[in-house]
Short mmCIF file of C-alpha atoms in Angstrom, two decimals:
data_model
loop_
_atom_site.label_atom_id
_atom_site.label_comp_id
_atom_site.label_asym_id
_atom_site.label_seq_id
_atom_site.Cartn_x
_atom_site.Cartn_y
_atom_site.Cartn_z
CA UNK T 1 89.55 124.14 114.73
CA UNK T 2 87.34 121.80 114.24
CA UNK T 3 87.86 121.59 110.41
CA UNK T 4 91.83 120.69 111.49
CA UNK T 5 90.71 118.06 114.05
CA UNK T 6 88.66 116.66 111.69
CA UNK T 7 91.58 116.48 108.80
CA UNK T 8 93.70 114.94 111.54
CA UNK T 9 91.38 112.35 112.79
CA UNK T 10 90.00 111.35 108.91
CA UNK T 11 93.81 111.05 107.57
CA UNK T 12 94.18 114.01 105.31
CA UNK T 13 97.37 113.66 103.25
CA UNK T 14 99.49 116.22 102.17
CA UNK T 15 100.22 117.67 98.67
CA UNK T 16 101.97 120.72 98.21
CA UNK T 17 99.53 123.44 96.76
CA UNK T 18 96.51 121.86 97.84
CA UNK T 19 93.76 123.05 100.13
CA UNK T 20 90.95 120.16 101.04
CA UNK T 21 90.03 118.97 97.38
CA UNK T 22 89.85 114.86 97.28
CA UNK T 23 93.00 114.02 95.17
CA UNK T 24 91.75 112.91 91.98
CA UNK T 25 94.10 111.31 88.87
CA UNK T 26 93.30 115.23 87.44
CA UNK T 27 94.34 116.71 90.36
CA UNK T 28 97.65 115.30 90.86
CA UNK T 29 98.50 115.74 87.21
CA UNK T 30 97.69 119.27 87.36
CA UNK T 31 99.70 119.50 90.59
CA UNK T 32 103.02 117.61 89.26
CA UNK T 33 102.69 119.96 86.26
CA UNK T 34 102.63 122.98 88.51
CA UNK T 35 105.21 121.72 90.95
CA UNK T 36 107.38 119.38 89.24
CA UNK T 37 110.06 119.03 92.53
CA UNK T 38 107.53 119.53 95.24
CA UNK T 39 104.69 116.93 93.89
CA UNK T 40 106.53 114.99 90.92
CA UNK T 41 109.44 114.24 92.94
CA UNK T 42 107.01 112.65 95.36
CA UNK T 43 104.34 110.77 92.86
CA UNK T 44 104.88 107.60 93.73
CA UNK T 45 104.59 108.05 97.49
CA UNK T 46 101.49 110.40 96.76
CA UNK T 47 99.73 107.78 94.27
CA UNK T 48 100.12 105.02 97.15
CA UNK T 49 98.99 107.18 100.03
CA UNK T 50 97.09 110.04 99.43
CA UNK T 51 95.21 109.32 96.03
CA UNK T 52 91.14 109.25 96.77
CA UNK T 53 91.74 111.08 99.82
CA UNK T 54 91.72 114.80 100.91
CA UNK T 55 94.77 116.78 101.07
CA UNK T 56 96.28 119.83 101.70
CA UNK T 57 99.73 121.63 102.48
CA UNK T 58 100.20 123.91 105.76
CA UNK T 59 98.34 127.04 104.46
CA UNK T 60 95.77 125.10 102.34
CA UNK T 61 94.73 123.60 105.69
CA UNK T 62 93.52 126.94 106.54
CA UNK T 63 92.70 127.86 103.71
CA UNK T 64 90.35 125.47 102.83
CA UNK T 65 88.44 126.57 106.02
CA UNK T 66 88.41 129.89 104.81
CA UNK T 67 86.98 128.90 101.43
CA UNK T 68 84.52 126.34 102.23
CA UNK T 69 80.88 127.14 101.36
CA UNK T 70 78.36 126.15 103.79
CA UNK T 71 75.65 126.59 101.17
CA UNK T 72 77.47 124.55 98.63
CA UNK T 73 79.58 122.33 100.63
CA UNK T 74 82.22 123.13 98.36
CA UNK T 75 86.06 124.81 98.75
CA UNK T 76 85.75 128.12 96.64
CA UNK T 77 89.11 129.85 95.85
CA UNK T 78 88.90 133.02 97.74
CA UNK T 79 85.56 132.80 99.09
CA UNK T 80 84.60 134.54 102.15
CA UNK T 81 87.24 137.41 102.14
CA UNK T 82 90.21 135.05 102.52
CA UNK T 83 92.92 135.74 99.92
CA UNK T 84 95.21 133.08 98.40
CA UNK T 85 98.60 133.96 100.19
CA UNK T 86 101.23 131.77 101.75
CA UNK T 87 101.88 130.97 105.34
CA UNK T 88 104.56 134.27 105.47
CA UNK T 89 101.91 136.13 103.61
CA UNK T 90 99.44 135.12 105.91
CA UNK T 91 101.64 135.69 109.01
CA UNK T 92 102.60 138.81 107.87
CA UNK T 93 99.01 140.34 107.48
CA UNK T 94 97.81 139.43 110.62
CA UNK T 95 97.22 142.45 113.13
CA UNK T 96 97.18 140.34 116.40
CA UNK T 97 100.66 137.98 116.64
CA UNK T 98 103.57 137.42 119.34
CA UNK T 99 106.14 135.04 120.26
CA UNK T 100 105.34 131.27 120.75
CA UNK T 101 105.91 131.84 124.37
CA UNK T 102 103.06 134.07 125.14
CA UNK T 103 100.46 132.34 123.26
CA UNK T 104 96.82 132.62 124.79
CA UNK T 105 94.74 129.45 125.61
CA UNK T 106 92.75 130.20 122.23
CA UNK T 107 91.96 127.51 119.88
CA UNK T 108 92.24 128.16 116.45
CA UNK T 109 95.16 130.44 116.46
CA UNK T 110 97.76 129.91 113.76
CA UNK T 111 101.52 128.82 115.11
CA UNK T 112 104.15 129.73 112.95
CA UNK T 113 107.63 129.84 111.79
CA UNK T 114 109.14 130.91 108.40
CA UNK T 115 107.69 129.14 105.62
CA UNK T 116 105.43 126.79 107.72
CA UNK T 117 102.05 127.33 109.48
CA UNK T 118 99.82 124.94 111.92
CA UNK T 119 96.93 125.50 113.85
CA UNK T 120 96.92 125.42 117.68
CA UNK T 121 93.89 123.42 118.86
CA UNK T 122 94.25 124.00 122.61
CA UNK T 123 95.88 122.43 125.51
CA UNK T 124 99.53 122.54 124.43
CA UNK T 125 98.89 120.56 120.82
CA UNK T 126 99.10 121.58 116.82
CA UNK T 127 97.45 120.36 113.87
CA UNK T 128 99.45 120.56 110.87
CA UNK T 129 99.66 119.54 107.55
CA UNK T 130 103.43 118.52 107.97
CA UNK T 131 104.94 116.93 105.19
CA UNK T 132 104.28 114.47 101.91
CA UNK T 133 105.43 111.38 104.13
CA UNK T 134 103.31 112.60 107.45
CA UNK T 135 100.09 114.07 106.16
CA UNK T 136 97.82 115.82 108.51
CA UNK T 137 99.17 115.26 112.05
CA UNK T 138 98.60 116.39 115.74
CA UNK T 139 102.03 117.26 117.30
CA UNK T 140 102.93 118.70 121.16
CA UNK T 141 103.77 122.67 120.55
CA UNK T 142 107.30 121.89 121.25
CA UNK T 143 108.10 120.38 118.23
CA UNK T 144 108.45 122.03 115.05
CA UNK T 145 110.32 124.75 115.79
CA UNK T 146 107.40 127.12 116.04
CA UNK T 147 108.46 130.82 116.73
CA UNK T 148 105.02 133.07 116.57
CA UNK T 149 101.81 132.38 117.06
CA UNK T 150 98.76 134.76 115.54
CA UNK T 151 94.86 135.05 114.54
CA UNK T 152 94.36 134.30 111.01
CA UNK T 153 93.49 137.15 109.48
CA UNK T 154 89.95 136.76 107.51
CA UNK T 155 88.33 134.40 110.02
CA UNK T 156 86.68 136.11 113.19
CA UNK T 157 87.65 134.47 116.78
CA UNK T 158 85.16 134.97 119.78
CA UNK T 159 86.21 135.49 123.37
CA UNK T 160 86.05 133.19 125.80
CA UNK T 161 82.48 132.09 126.92
CA UNK T 162 81.21 132.87 123.78
CA UNK T 163 79.81 130.12 121.48
CA UNK T 164 80.11 129.83 117.34
CA UNK T 165 80.29 127.15 115.20
CA UNK T 166 83.40 127.17 113.51
CA UNK T 167 82.79 124.32 111.05
#
């Protein structure tokens, strides 16, 4: 959860297919080639607003946390047992989940609707990598049409009263 709050407070941008890296020319060129519509169609805006800063897409915000190696301070794809999956697959792989109206007060849960995922930070607030124009933002849970919550597979949750450093 602290990872997501940090991303929002530090103005991370949104680029489709990314997970917390700093956007440089080489990465931008690679993402334009990989996703000509999603990234190439937004190239001018991305250059003006996100070049030189950290960027992630919705599920990439979660994967970047899961893939962060505390020993090397690097994001390593597939690290810590978290596979490279999309938002819908991550939701489908979750064993603990429910409809949004039953969300427990557990910061760090994921909120989901088809094709999109965000992170519940508590007190009715979500942090999400929303879209190219908005970047990583904080919104009330009632916005964005969330339909379900789930515990993110591959992340250990703690019970209330326990302490854990969650990055």
